[in-house]
Coordinates of C-alpha atoms in Angstrom, one line a residue:
Chain W
M1 CA -38.1 33.4 22.2
N2 CA -39.8 33.5 18.9
L3 CA -40.5 30.3 16.9
F4 CA -37.9 31.0 14.3
L5 CA -35.1 31.4 16.8
R6 CA -36.2 28.3 18.6
C7 CA -36.0 26.3 15.4
V8 CA -32.6 27.7 14.6
L9 CA -31.2 26.8 18.0
L10 CA -32.8 23.4 17.8
F11 CA -31.1 22.5 14.5
V12 CA -27.7 24.3 14.7
P13 CA -26.1 21.3 16.4
A14 CA -27.5 19.1 13.7
I15 CA -26.0 21.2 11.0
I16 CA -22.6 21.1 12.7
N17 CA -22.7 17.3 13.2
A18 CA -23.8 16.4 9.7
Q19 CA -21.4 18.7 7.9
S20 CA -18.4 17.9 9.9
L21 CA -18.4 14.2 9.6
Q22 CA -16.3 12.8 6.7
L23 CA -16.6 9.6 4.9
A24 CA -13.8 7.0 4.9
P25 CA -12.4 6.3 1.5
P26 CA -13.7 3.3 -0.5
Q27 CA -12.0 -0.1 -0.2
F28 CA -10.0 -1.8 -3.0
Q29 CA -11.0 -5.4 -2.7
T30 CA -8.4 -6.5 -5.2
E31 CA -5.5 -7.6 -3.1
G32 CA -2.9 -8.0 -5.8
V33 CA -0.9 -5.3 -7.5
F34 CA 1.0 -7.3 -10.1
F35 CA -0.7 -9.1 -12.9
R36 CA -0.2 -10.9 -16.2
G37 CA -2.7 -10.6 -19.0
K38 CA -5.5 -8.7 -17.3
T39 CA -6.9 -8.1 -13.9
Q40 CA -10.0 -6.7 -12.3
A41 CA -10.1 -3.7 -9.9
I42 CA -12.9 -4.2 -7.4
L43 CA -14.0 -1.3 -5.2
S44 CA -16.5 -1.4 -2.4
F45 CA -18.1 1.1 0.1
D46 CA -21.1 -0.5 1.9
L47 CA -23.1 2.5 3.1
E48 CA -26.6 3.3 2.0
K49 CA -26.9 6.2 -0.5
A50 CA -23.1 6.4 -0.9
S51 CA -21.3 6.5 -4.3
I52 CA -17.8 5.8 -5.4
H53 CA -16.3 8.1 -8.0
Y54 CA -13.0 7.1 -9.7
T55 CA -10.5 8.2 -12.3
F56 CA -7.5 6.8 -14.0
S57 CA -5.7 10.2 -13.9
G58 CA -5.7 13.1 -11.5
T59 CA -8.0 13.6 -8.6
P60 CA -11.5 12.1 -8.6
T61 CA -14.4 14.5 -8.1
L62 CA -18.2 14.3 -8.1
L63 CA -18.0 14.6 -11.9
S64 CA -15.8 11.6 -12.2
P65 CA -17.4 8.3 -13.3
I66 CA -19.4 6.4 -10.7
Y67 CA -18.2 2.9 -9.9
T68 CA -20.8 0.4 -10.7
H69 CA -18.9 -2.8 -11.5
P70 CA -15.4 -4.2 -11.5
I71 CA -13.0 -2.4 -13.8
T72 CA -11.0 -4.5 -16.1
C73 CA -7.3 -3.5 -16.4
R74 CA -5.4 -4.8 -19.5
K75 CA -2.4 -2.6 -19.0
S76 CA -0.6 -1.0 -16.0
C77 CA -2.7 1.7 -14.5
S78 CA -3.4 3.7 -11.4
I79 CA -7.0 4.1 -10.1
S80 CA -7.9 6.9 -7.7
A81 CA -11.3 6.9 -5.9
I82 CA -13.4 8.8 -3.4
S83 CA -16.6 8.0 -1.6
T84 CA -19.4 10.5 -1.6
H85 CA -22.8 10.8 0.2
P86 CA -25.4 13.6 0.2
D87 CA -25.1 14.0 4.0
Y88 CA -21.4 13.7 4.6
L89 CA -18.1 15.3 3.5
P90 CA -16.4 13.3 0.7
S91 CA -13.6 11.1 1.7
I92 CA -10.0 11.7 1.0
V93 CA -8.6 10.1 -2.2
T94 CA -7.5 6.5 -2.1
Q95 CA -5.3 5.2 -4.9
K96 CA -4.0 1.9 -6.0
Q97 CA -1.6 0.9 -8.8
F98 CA -2.0 -2.2 -10.9
I99 CA 1.3 -3.2 -12.6
K100 CA 1.4 -5.5 -15.6
I101 CA 4.2 -7.9 -16.0
T102 CA 5.3 -8.4 -19.6
H103 CA 8.3 -10.6 -19.2
R104 CA 8.7 -13.2 -16.4
P105 CA 12.2 -14.5 -15.8
K106 CA 12.9 -18.2 -15.7
K107 CA 15.2 -17.7 -12.8
L108 CA 16.5 -14.9 -10.6
N109 CA 19.8 -15.1 -8.8
L110 CA 20.1 -13.0 -5.6
L111 CA 23.8 -12.3 -5.3
T112 CA 23.3 -10.3 -2.1
P113 CA 21.7 -12.4 0.6
P114 CA 18.9 -10.8 2.7
H115 CA 19.2 -10.3 6.4
N116 CA 18.4 -13.4 8.4
N117 CA 15.4 -11.7 10.0
Y118 CA 13.8 -10.9 6.7
P119 CA 14.6 -13.6 4.3
G120 CA 11.3 -13.8 2.5
Q121 CA 11.3 -16.7 0.1
S122 CA 14.7 -15.6 -1.1
A123 CA 14.9 -14.7 -4.9
K124 CA 11.5 -16.3 -5.4
S125 CA 9.9 -13.4 -3.6
L126 CA 11.0 -11.0 -6.2
F127 CA 9.0 -12.5 -9.0
D128 CA 6.0 -14.2 -7.3
L129 CA 3.4 -11.5 -8.2
K130 CA 2.9 -10.9 -4.5
K131 CA 2.9 -7.5 -2.8
G132 CA 4.3 -7.5 0.7
S133 CA 2.0 -6.2 3.4
L134 CA 2.6 -4.0 6.4
N135 CA 3.6 -7.1 8.3
L136 CA 7.3 -7.1 7.5
H137 CA 7.5 -10.8 8.5
D138 CA 4.8 -11.9 6.1
G139 CA 7.3 -13.8 4.0
D140 CA 6.9 -11.6 1.0
W141 CA 9.6 -9.0 1.9
L142 CA 13.3 -9.3 1.6
G143 CA 15.2 -7.0 4.0
F144 CA 18.7 -5.8 3.5
E145 CA 20.7 -3.8 6.0
G146 CA 22.6 -1.1 4.3
D147 CA 23.7 -3.2 1.3
T148 CA 24.0 -2.8 -2.4
V149 CA 21.7 -5.5 -3.7
V150 CA 22.7 -7.3 -6.8
V151 CA 20.2 -9.4 -8.8
E152 CA 20.7 -11.3 -12.0
S153 CA 17.7 -12.5 -14.0
F154 CA 17.6 -15.1 -16.7
F155 CA 14.9 -15.4 -19.4
E156 CA 14.0 -18.4 -21.5
H157 CA 14.2 -16.4 -24.7
K158 CA 15.8 -13.1 -25.7
I159 CA 13.5 -10.2 -24.9
H160 CA 13.3 -6.5 -25.4
C161 CA 12.6 -5.2 -21.9
K162 CA 11.5 -1.6 -22.1
S163 CA 11.5 -0.8 -18.4
I164 CA 11.9 -2.3 -15.0
I165 CA 9.8 -1.5 -11.9
I166 CA 11.1 -2.2 -8.4
S167 CA 8.6 -2.5 -5.6
T168 CA 9.9 -1.3 -2.2
L169 CA 8.8 -0.1 1.2
S170 CA 9.5 3.1 3.0
D171 CA 8.9 3.2 6.8
L172 CA 10.8 6.0 8.5
N173 CA 10.1 4.7 12.0
A174 CA 11.3 1.3 11.1
W175 CA 14.5 2.7 9.6
I176 CA 13.4 1.5 6.2
L177 CA 14.1 4.1 3.5
P178 CA 13.9 4.2 -0.3
M179 CA 16.7 3.3 -2.7
R180 CA 19.3 5.8 -3.7
K181 CA 20.3 4.5 -7.1
I182 CA 19.5 1.7 -9.6
T183 CA 21.7 0.6 -12.5
V184 CA 20.6 -2.0 -15.0
F185 CA 22.9 -4.0 -17.3
G186 CA 22.1 -6.4 -20.1
E187 CA 24.4 -9.2 -21.3
N188 CA 25.6 -8.5 -24.8
A189 CA 26.6 -10.9 -27.5
H190 CA 30.1 -11.2 -26.2
G191 CA 28.9 -12.3 -22.8
S192 CA 29.7 -9.1 -20.9
W193 CA 27.4 -6.7 -19.1
E194 CA 26.5 -3.5 -20.8
K195 CA 24.7 -0.7 -19.0
I196 CA 21.2 -0.2 -20.5
G197 CA 19.6 2.1 -17.9
S198 CA 19.8 3.8 -14.6
W199 CA 17.9 5.9 -12.1
E200 CA 19.1 8.0 -9.2
A201 CA 17.2 9.8 -6.6
M202 CA 16.9 13.5 -7.6
D203 CA 17.3 14.8 -4.1
G204 CA 20.1 12.5 -3.1
A205 CA 19.7 11.2 0.4
S206 CA 16.7 13.2 1.8
I207 CA 14.2 11.5 4.0
P208 CA 10.7 11.1 2.4
N209 CA 7.9 13.3 3.7
S210 CA 5.5 10.5 4.3
P211 CA 6.5 8.3 7.3
V212 CA 5.1 5.2 5.8
S213 CA 4.6 4.3 2.2
Y214 CA 4.1 0.6 1.7
A215 CA 3.6 0.8 -2.0
T216 CA 6.6 2.5 -3.5
F217 CA 7.4 1.7 -7.1
Q218 CA 10.4 3.0 -8.9
A219 CA 10.6 2.6 -12.7
V220 CA 13.8 2.5 -14.7
E221 CA 13.5 3.2 -18.4
L222 CA 15.8 1.0 -20.5
Q223 CA 17.4 1.7 -23.9
Y224 CA 16.7 -0.7 -26.8
F225 CA 18.5 -3.9 -26.1
I226 CA 17.8 -7.5 -26.9
T227 CA 19.1 -10.0 -24.3
N228 CA 18.1 -12.9 -22.1
K229 CA 20.1 -11.8 -19.1
I230 CA 19.6 -8.7 -17.1
R231 CA 21.5 -7.6 -14.0
L232 CA 20.4 -5.0 -11.5
E233 CA 22.5 -3.2 -8.9
I234 CA 20.3 -1.4 -6.3
I235 CA 22.1 0.9 -3.9
S236 CA 20.3 1.5 -0.6
F237 CA 19.7 4.8 1.1
G238 CA 23.0 4.6 3.1
D239 CA 23.4 5.8 6.6
L240 CA 20.5 7.4 8.4
P241 CA 20.8 11.2 8.5
N242 CA 21.6 13.4 11.4
N243 CA 18.0 14.3 12.3
H244 CA 17.0 10.6 12.6
P245 CA 17.0 8.7 15.9
G246 CA 19.3 6.1 14.2
S247 CA 21.7 8.6 12.9
G248 CA 24.8 7.1 11.5
K249 CA 23.5 3.6 11.3
P250 CA 22.6 2.0 7.9
A251 CA 19.0 2.4 6.7
W252 CA 17.2 -0.8 5.7
L253 CA 16.2 -1.6 2.2
F254 CA 13.1 -3.8 1.6
L255 CA 12.2 -5.3 -1.7
D256 CA 9.3 -7.5 -2.7
E257 CA 9.0 -7.6 -6.5
I258 CA 11.0 -6.8 -9.7
V259 CA 8.8 -6.3 -12.7
F260 CA 10.1 -6.6 -16.3
Q261 CA 8.0 -4.7 -18.9
Chain A
M1 CA -29.6 -4.6 7.3
K2 CA -28.7 -1.2 6.1
Q3 CA -26.7 1.5 7.9
S4 CA -28.9 4.5 8.2
S5 CA -27.4 7.9 7.7
L6 CA -30.1 10.2 8.8
I7 CA -33.1 10.6 11.1
T8 CA -36.1 12.2 9.5
T9 CA -36.5 15.2 11.9
G10 CA -34.5 18.2 10.9
F11 CA -35.4 18.4 7.3
C12 CA -37.4 21.5 7.7
F13 CA -35.7 24.7 6.3
G14 CA -33.5 22.3 4.2
L15 CA -31.2 21.8 7.1
K16 CA -29.2 18.7 7.4
P17 CA -30.3 16.4 10.3
E18 CA -28.0 14.6 12.7
P19 CA -26.3 11.6 11.4
I20 CA -27.3 8.2 12.6
I21 CA -24.9 5.3 12.6
G22 CA -25.3 1.6 13.1
H23 CA -27.3 -1.2 11.6
G24 CA -30.6 -3.0 12.2
N25 CA -32.0 -2.5 15.6
F26 CA -28.8 -1.0 17.0
Q27 CA -28.6 2.5 15.5
Y28 CA -27.3 5.6 17.3
R29 CA -27.3 9.3 17.2
I30 CA -23.7 10.7 17.6
N31 CA -22.9 13.3 20.1
Q32 CA -19.2 14.2 19.9
N33 CA -19.8 17.1 22.3
W34 CA -21.2 15.1 25.2
C35 CA -18.5 16.4 27.4
T36 CA -17.5 20.0 26.9
A37 CA -15.1 20.4 29.9
N38 CA -12.2 22.7 29.9
Q39 CA -9.0 20.8 28.9
A40 CA -6.9 23.1 31.0
E41 CA -8.9 22.1 34.1
F42 CA -9.3 18.4 33.2
P43 CA -6.6 17.5 30.7
V44 CA -6.7 14.2 28.9
K45 CA -4.2 12.5 26.6
N46 CA -5.3 9.0 25.6
C47 CA -8.7 8.1 27.0
H48 CA -8.6 4.4 27.6
E49 CA -11.4 2.8 29.5
M50 CA -14.6 3.4 31.5
A51 CA -16.7 1.8 34.2
M52 CA -20.0 2.9 35.8
D53 CA -20.7 2.6 39.5
S54 CA -24.0 1.7 41.1
T55 CA -25.0 5.4 41.4
G56 CA -24.5 6.0 37.6
R57 CA -21.1 7.8 37.9
I58 CA -18.8 7.1 35.0
F59 CA -15.1 6.6 35.8
M60 CA -12.5 6.9 33.0
T61 CA -8.8 6.2 32.8
T62 CA -6.5 8.6 31.0
D63 CA -2.7 8.5 30.9
D64 CA -2.5 12.2 31.7
T65 CA -0.9 12.2 35.2
R66 CA -2.5 15.4 36.2
N67 CA -5.8 13.4 36.6
N68 CA -5.6 9.8 35.8
I69 CA -9.2 9.2 36.8
L70 CA -12.0 11.4 35.6
I71 CA -15.5 11.0 36.9
F72 CA -18.5 12.1 34.7
N73 CA -22.2 12.3 35.3
K74 CA -24.5 11.0 32.6
D75 CA -24.8 14.5 31.2
G76 CA -21.1 14.7 30.4
K77 CA -20.2 17.0 33.3
I78 CA -17.0 16.1 35.1
T79 CA -17.8 15.8 38.8
G80 CA -14.5 14.6 40.1
A81 CA -10.9 13.7 39.3
W82 CA -8.0 12.0 41.1
G83 CA -4.8 10.1 40.4
R84 CA -1.4 11.3 39.5
D85 CA 0.6 8.1 39.9
Y86 CA -0.6 6.1 36.9
P87 CA 1.4 7.0 33.8
G88 CA 0.1 3.9 32.0
A89 CA -3.5 4.0 33.3
H90 CA -5.2 1.7 30.9
G91 CA -7.7 -1.0 31.9
L92 CA -10.5 0.0 34.3
T93 CA -12.7 -2.6 35.9
L94 CA -15.3 -1.9 38.7
H95 CA -16.2 -4.8 41.0
N96 CA -18.7 -4.9 43.8
E97 CA -17.3 -6.9 46.8
N98 CA -19.9 -7.5 49.4
G99 CA -21.6 -4.2 48.8
I100 CA -18.5 -2.1 48.4
E101 CA -17.3 -1.1 44.9
F102 CA -13.6 -1.1 44.0
L103 CA -11.6 -0.1 40.9
Y104 CA -8.9 -2.2 39.3
I105 CA -6.5 0.0 37.3
A106 CA -4.2 -1.9 34.8
D107 CA -1.1 0.3 34.4
Y108 CA 1.1 -1.0 31.7
E109 CA 3.9 1.4 32.5
R110 CA 4.0 0.5 36.2
N111 CA 3.8 -3.2 35.3
Q112 CA 1.0 -3.6 37.9
V113 CA -2.7 -3.7 38.5
I114 CA -3.8 -1.4 41.3
K115 CA -6.9 -2.0 43.3
T116 CA -8.4 1.3 44.7
T117 CA -11.5 2.6 46.3
L118 CA -13.7 4.8 44.2
D119 CA -12.1 7.9 45.6
G120 CA -8.6 6.7 44.9
K121 CA -7.3 5.1 48.0
V122 CA -4.9 2.2 47.1
I123 CA -6.1 -1.1 48.6
Q124 CA -3.8 -3.6 46.9
L125 CA -1.2 -4.2 44.2
F126 CA -1.1 -7.1 41.8
E127 CA 2.5 -7.5 40.8
W128 CA 4.2 -9.2 37.9
P129 CA 3.9 -13.1 38.0
A130 CA 7.5 -13.8 39.0
D131 CA 6.8 -17.4 39.9
S132 CA 5.1 -18.3 36.7
G133 CA 8.3 -19.1 34.9
K134 CA 7.0 -17.1 31.9
Y135 CA 8.7 -13.8 32.7
A136 CA 12.3 -12.9 33.2
N137 CA 11.6 -9.6 34.9
K138 CA 9.0 -7.1 35.8
Q139 CA 9.6 -5.1 32.6
E140 CA 8.2 -7.9 30.5
F141 CA 4.8 -7.5 32.1
H142 CA 2.5 -4.8 30.7
P143 CA -1.1 -5.4 31.9
T144 CA -3.9 -3.8 29.9
E145 CA -7.0 -5.3 31.5
T146 CA -8.5 -7.0 34.6
A147 CA -11.6 -9.2 35.1
I148 CA -13.0 -10.7 38.2
A149 CA -14.2 -14.3 38.4
P150 CA -17.4 -15.2 40.3
N151 CA -15.3 -16.5 43.2
G152 CA -13.4 -13.2 43.4
D153 CA -10.2 -14.4 41.8
V154 CA -8.5 -11.7 39.7
F155 CA -7.5 -12.3 36.0
V156 CA -5.2 -9.9 34.3
A157 CA -4.5 -9.7 30.6
D158 CA -0.9 -8.9 29.7
G159 CA -1.9 -7.3 26.5
Y160 CA 1.2 -5.1 25.9
G161 CA 3.6 -7.7 27.3
K162 CA 3.7 -11.5 26.6
D163 CA -0.1 -12.1 26.0
Y164 CA -0.6 -14.3 29.0
I165 CA -3.7 -14.2 31.2
V166 CA -2.5 -14.2 34.8
H167 CA -4.8 -15.7 37.4
Y168 CA -4.4 -14.4 41.0
S169 CA -6.3 -15.1 44.2
P170 CA -8.1 -12.1 45.7
N171 CA -5.1 -11.5 47.9
G172 CA -2.7 -11.4 45.0
T173 CA -1.2 -14.9 45.2
L174 CA -0.4 -16.3 41.7
I175 CA -2.5 -19.3 40.8
N176 CA -2.1 -19.9 37.1
V177 CA -1.2 -18.4 33.7
F178 CA -2.7 -19.4 30.4
G179 CA -3.0 -18.1 26.9
G180 CA 0.3 -16.6 25.9
P181 CA 1.9 -15.9 22.5
E182 CA 0.9 -19.3 21.1
Q183 CA -2.8 -18.6 21.6
L184 CA -3.1 -14.8 21.8
K185 CA -1.7 -12.0 19.8
N186 CA -2.1 -8.7 21.7
A187 CA -4.4 -10.0 24.5
H188 CA -5.7 -6.5 25.0
G189 CA -8.9 -7.2 26.8
I190 CA -10.7 -9.8 29.0
A191 CA -14.3 -10.0 30.2
L192 CA -16.3 -12.5 32.1
D193 CA -19.1 -13.9 29.9
T194 CA -22.0 -15.3 31.9
R195 CA -24.6 -15.2 29.1
D196 CA -24.7 -19.0 29.2
K197 CA -25.3 -19.5 32.9
N198 CA -24.2 -23.1 32.6
I199 CA -20.9 -22.4 30.9
P200 CA -19.4 -19.1 32.2
C201 CA -16.2 -18.3 30.4
W202 CA -13.6 -15.7 29.6
L203 CA -13.9 -13.6 26.4
V204 CA -10.3 -12.6 25.5
T205 CA -9.2 -10.3 22.8
S206 CA -6.6 -11.4 20.3
R207 CA -6.5 -8.0 18.8
A208 CA -3.8 -8.4 16.1
E209 CA -5.6 -11.5 14.9
N210 CA -9.0 -9.8 14.7
Q211 CA -10.4 -12.4 17.0
L212 CA -12.2 -13.0 20.2
K213 CA -11.3 -16.2 22.0
R214 CA -13.4 -18.1 24.6
F215 CA -11.5 -19.7 27.4
S216 CA -12.9 -21.8 30.2
L217 CA -12.6 -20.3 33.7
D218 CA -9.5 -22.4 34.3
G219 CA -7.9 -21.4 31.0
I220 CA -8.8 -24.0 28.4
L221 CA -9.3 -22.5 24.9
L222 CA -12.9 -23.3 23.9
E223 CA -13.6 -21.3 20.7
T224 CA -12.2 -18.7 18.3
I225 CA -14.5 -16.1 17.0
S226 CA -13.1 -14.5 13.8
L227 CA -14.0 -10.8 13.2
P228 CA -11.9 -9.8 10.2
G229 CA -11.3 -6.1 10.0
A230 CA -11.9 -5.6 13.8
Y231 CA -8.8 -4.8 15.9
I232 CA -10.8 -5.3 19.1
C233 CA -9.9 -3.5 22.3
R234 CA -11.9 -5.1 25.1
P235 CA -15.2 -7.0 25.0
V236 CA -18.0 -5.6 27.1
V237 CA -20.8 -8.1 27.9
Y238 CA -24.1 -6.4 28.3
Q239 CA -27.3 -8.4 28.6
E240 CA -27.2 -10.9 25.8
H241 CA -24.9 -8.9 23.6
V242 CA -21.2 -8.1 23.4
F243 CA -20.1 -4.6 22.6
F244 CA -16.6 -3.4 21.8
A245 CA -14.5 -0.6 20.3
V246 CA -12.5 -1.5 17.2
L247 CA -9.3 0.6 17.4
I248 CA -8.7 0.3 13.7
S249 CA -9.9 -1.8 10.8
Q250 CA -6.6 -1.9 8.9
L251 CA -3.0 -1.3 9.7
P252 CA -1.0 0.8 10.4
W253 CA -2.0 1.3 14.1
D254 CA -2.6 5.0 13.6
S255 CA -4.7 4.7 10.5
G256 CA -7.7 6.3 12.2
T257 CA -10.1 3.6 10.8
G258 CA -12.0 2.6 14.0
F259 CA -15.6 2.0 14.8
V260 CA -17.9 0.3 17.3
C261 CA -19.2 -3.3 17.1
I262 CA -22.1 -5.2 18.6
L263 CA -22.5 -9.0 18.6
D264 CA -25.6 -11.0 19.3
K265 CA -26.0 -13.9 21.7
N266 CA -24.4 -16.2 19.0
N267 CA -21.5 -13.9 18.7
R268 CA -22.4 -12.7 15.2
V269 CA -22.0 -9.1 14.3
I270 CA -25.4 -7.4 14.1
S271 CA -24.3 -3.7 14.0
A272 CA -21.1 -1.9 13.4
P273 CA -21.7 1.9 14.0
G274 CA -19.3 3.8 11.8
A275 CA -18.5 0.7 9.6
S276 CA -19.7 -1.2 6.6
T277 CA -22.8 -3.4 6.8
P278 CA -22.0 -6.7 8.6
R279 CA -22.4 -9.5 6.0
Y280 CA -21.9 -13.2 6.4
E281 CA -21.1 -15.6 3.5
E282 CA -21.4 -19.2 4.4
A283 CA -21.2 -18.3 8.1
L284 CA -18.0 -16.3 7.6
L285 CA -18.1 -12.6 8.4
Q286 CA -16.8 -10.5 5.5
P287 CA -14.1 -8.0 6.5
L288 CA -15.5 -4.9 8.2
Y289 CA -14.1 -1.5 7.4
Q290 CA -14.8 2.1 8.4
T291 CA -17.3 4.0 6.3
I292 CA -18.0 7.1 8.4
K293 CA -15.3 8.9 10.3
A294 CA -17.4 9.2 13.5
F295 CA -14.4 7.9 15.4
K296 CA -10.6 7.9 14.9
H297 CA -9.3 5.3 17.3
P298 CA -12.1 4.2 19.6
H299 CA -10.6 2.3 22.6
D300 CA -13.5 1.3 24.9
V301 CA -17.3 1.3 25.2
L302 CA -19.5 1.7 28.2
V303 CA -23.1 0.7 27.8
D304 CA -25.6 2.6 29.9
T305 CA -28.8 1.3 31.3
D306 CA -30.8 3.3 28.7
D307 CA -28.7 1.5 26.0
S308 CA -26.6 4.6 25.2
I309 CA -22.9 3.9 24.5
Y310 CA -20.0 6.1 25.7
V311 CA -16.9 5.7 23.6
T312 CA -13.4 6.6 24.6
Q313 CA -10.6 7.2 22.1
W314 CA -6.9 6.6 22.0
N315 CA -4.6 9.0 20.0
S316 CA -7.4 11.0 18.7
G317 CA -6.5 14.6 19.6
N318 CA -7.1 14.6 23.3
V319 CA -10.9 14.2 23.0
Y320 CA -13.4 13.4 25.7
P321 CA -15.7 10.5 25.2
T322 CA -18.3 10.5 22.4
K323 CA -21.9 9.5 23.3
L324 CA -24.1 7.4 21.1
T325 CA -27.8 7.5 21.9
R326 CA -29.8 4.6 20.7
V327 CA -32.6 5.5 18.3
S328 CA -33.8 2.0 17.2

């Protein structure tokens, strides 16, 4: 066997090994999602010679900015990041949303009580700036079994709320599915509710592709309206469809925050 | 203490060298092709645990009932296979009793621990602790691990059941239960820790809490060792260190974020192959997380006499164990 062939055979396994190993994505150290004023997005990836590339829009690449220090967010944004290293395949993209709260209600009334197993902190959970975790019993999630959830919010002063974001969970295996419809009302000068916005799932009652999505945010754009009382009617997914093990039984709806912007 | 990524050989011709993972004096070359057996001949589903006998043979449990026990030599060749009756073959502990070696198979689906010879003959069954008052029926008992005390008593971790440690005499008589859901969350593994000869103790996994807990031999909780980011499978005490596989570093359970971890004699992390650099701030370990996808869901480690580590994996695409060869 000549010297060249020996060298090739010696290093072929090394080539395969080095090129087939992929990096894990970088870690967002900032736990919170919701903020008032400003917040800092902190990323980490503790591996020698590795870099983090990030972007506020689209998919990060090697040409995207390299993360060097915490990123200050003064408005709602979504940060996507990858880790890279000269000797490994780049990671998949990790993404995190940061959602700014413009108006904070003085009080929320939860007119639909949550299920006894997932009471959270009742209405307080919906405006405490805390994102629920994958532990459904962490006290930050409110769970509803097949209900239409009605929430009324009261503000100290009259506000112009441009949009509302509802933070939910989707976990197919746990029978927790996204909302089907949201309708928003504002109280007018005559003391009656007036519809000011709505959202409805485009594809009706189809099951989401991803089995688990713990950070699902649904925005509802609102028409111009000045009020200090806003009412939401959130309609859950409904019955689980035929191809689900729980077919015919009601899907669960999990809520952890309502954001007024 | 930095995690190396390369060894220096192999740079000639511009070729990429083999990756090295780990930190400090515990760095390893990865060999994911240590065993290249034919899956049709020796099928595996989840590869759970391993044990080595006095002749260097490596025994491994898998929940594929076509061959629940596979036997490897150190070169990764499968030299034997047996067992079709262990659908939940999980924990595997080897114990030398007066010169004869036996295996203890914790089967969470059979709700039993089965003691066998090395060639598969069943010697004894350890049944659910009916008289403990902690269990209503057999179906609540899902053992995941066994450890043997210096006096020969048998301790079983009910890691997929009610998180008790069940203490039996060698003949299977129930003596005691301790731990349980108040003290342990997912008591997945247990090992006898005799590093301090004066105070032998049990090291028990509280996996969902990312903790190891030290118990006295009679079941008193002595100490909690917090290892944030480490969903620990079972501790393996080797010389003055503790080795273990970390199934995941963050939920969900199938996140594929596992790695391997090594503690020093003071139970501080000194290397985490496949993970971030272990760092302590004011004596508190900062959360570990996967950096290199060398593993998906590592489930157990076996440390060889040459300091190599064999790593089994759960739910990782029916793969045979990976070998880590120590280079520092």
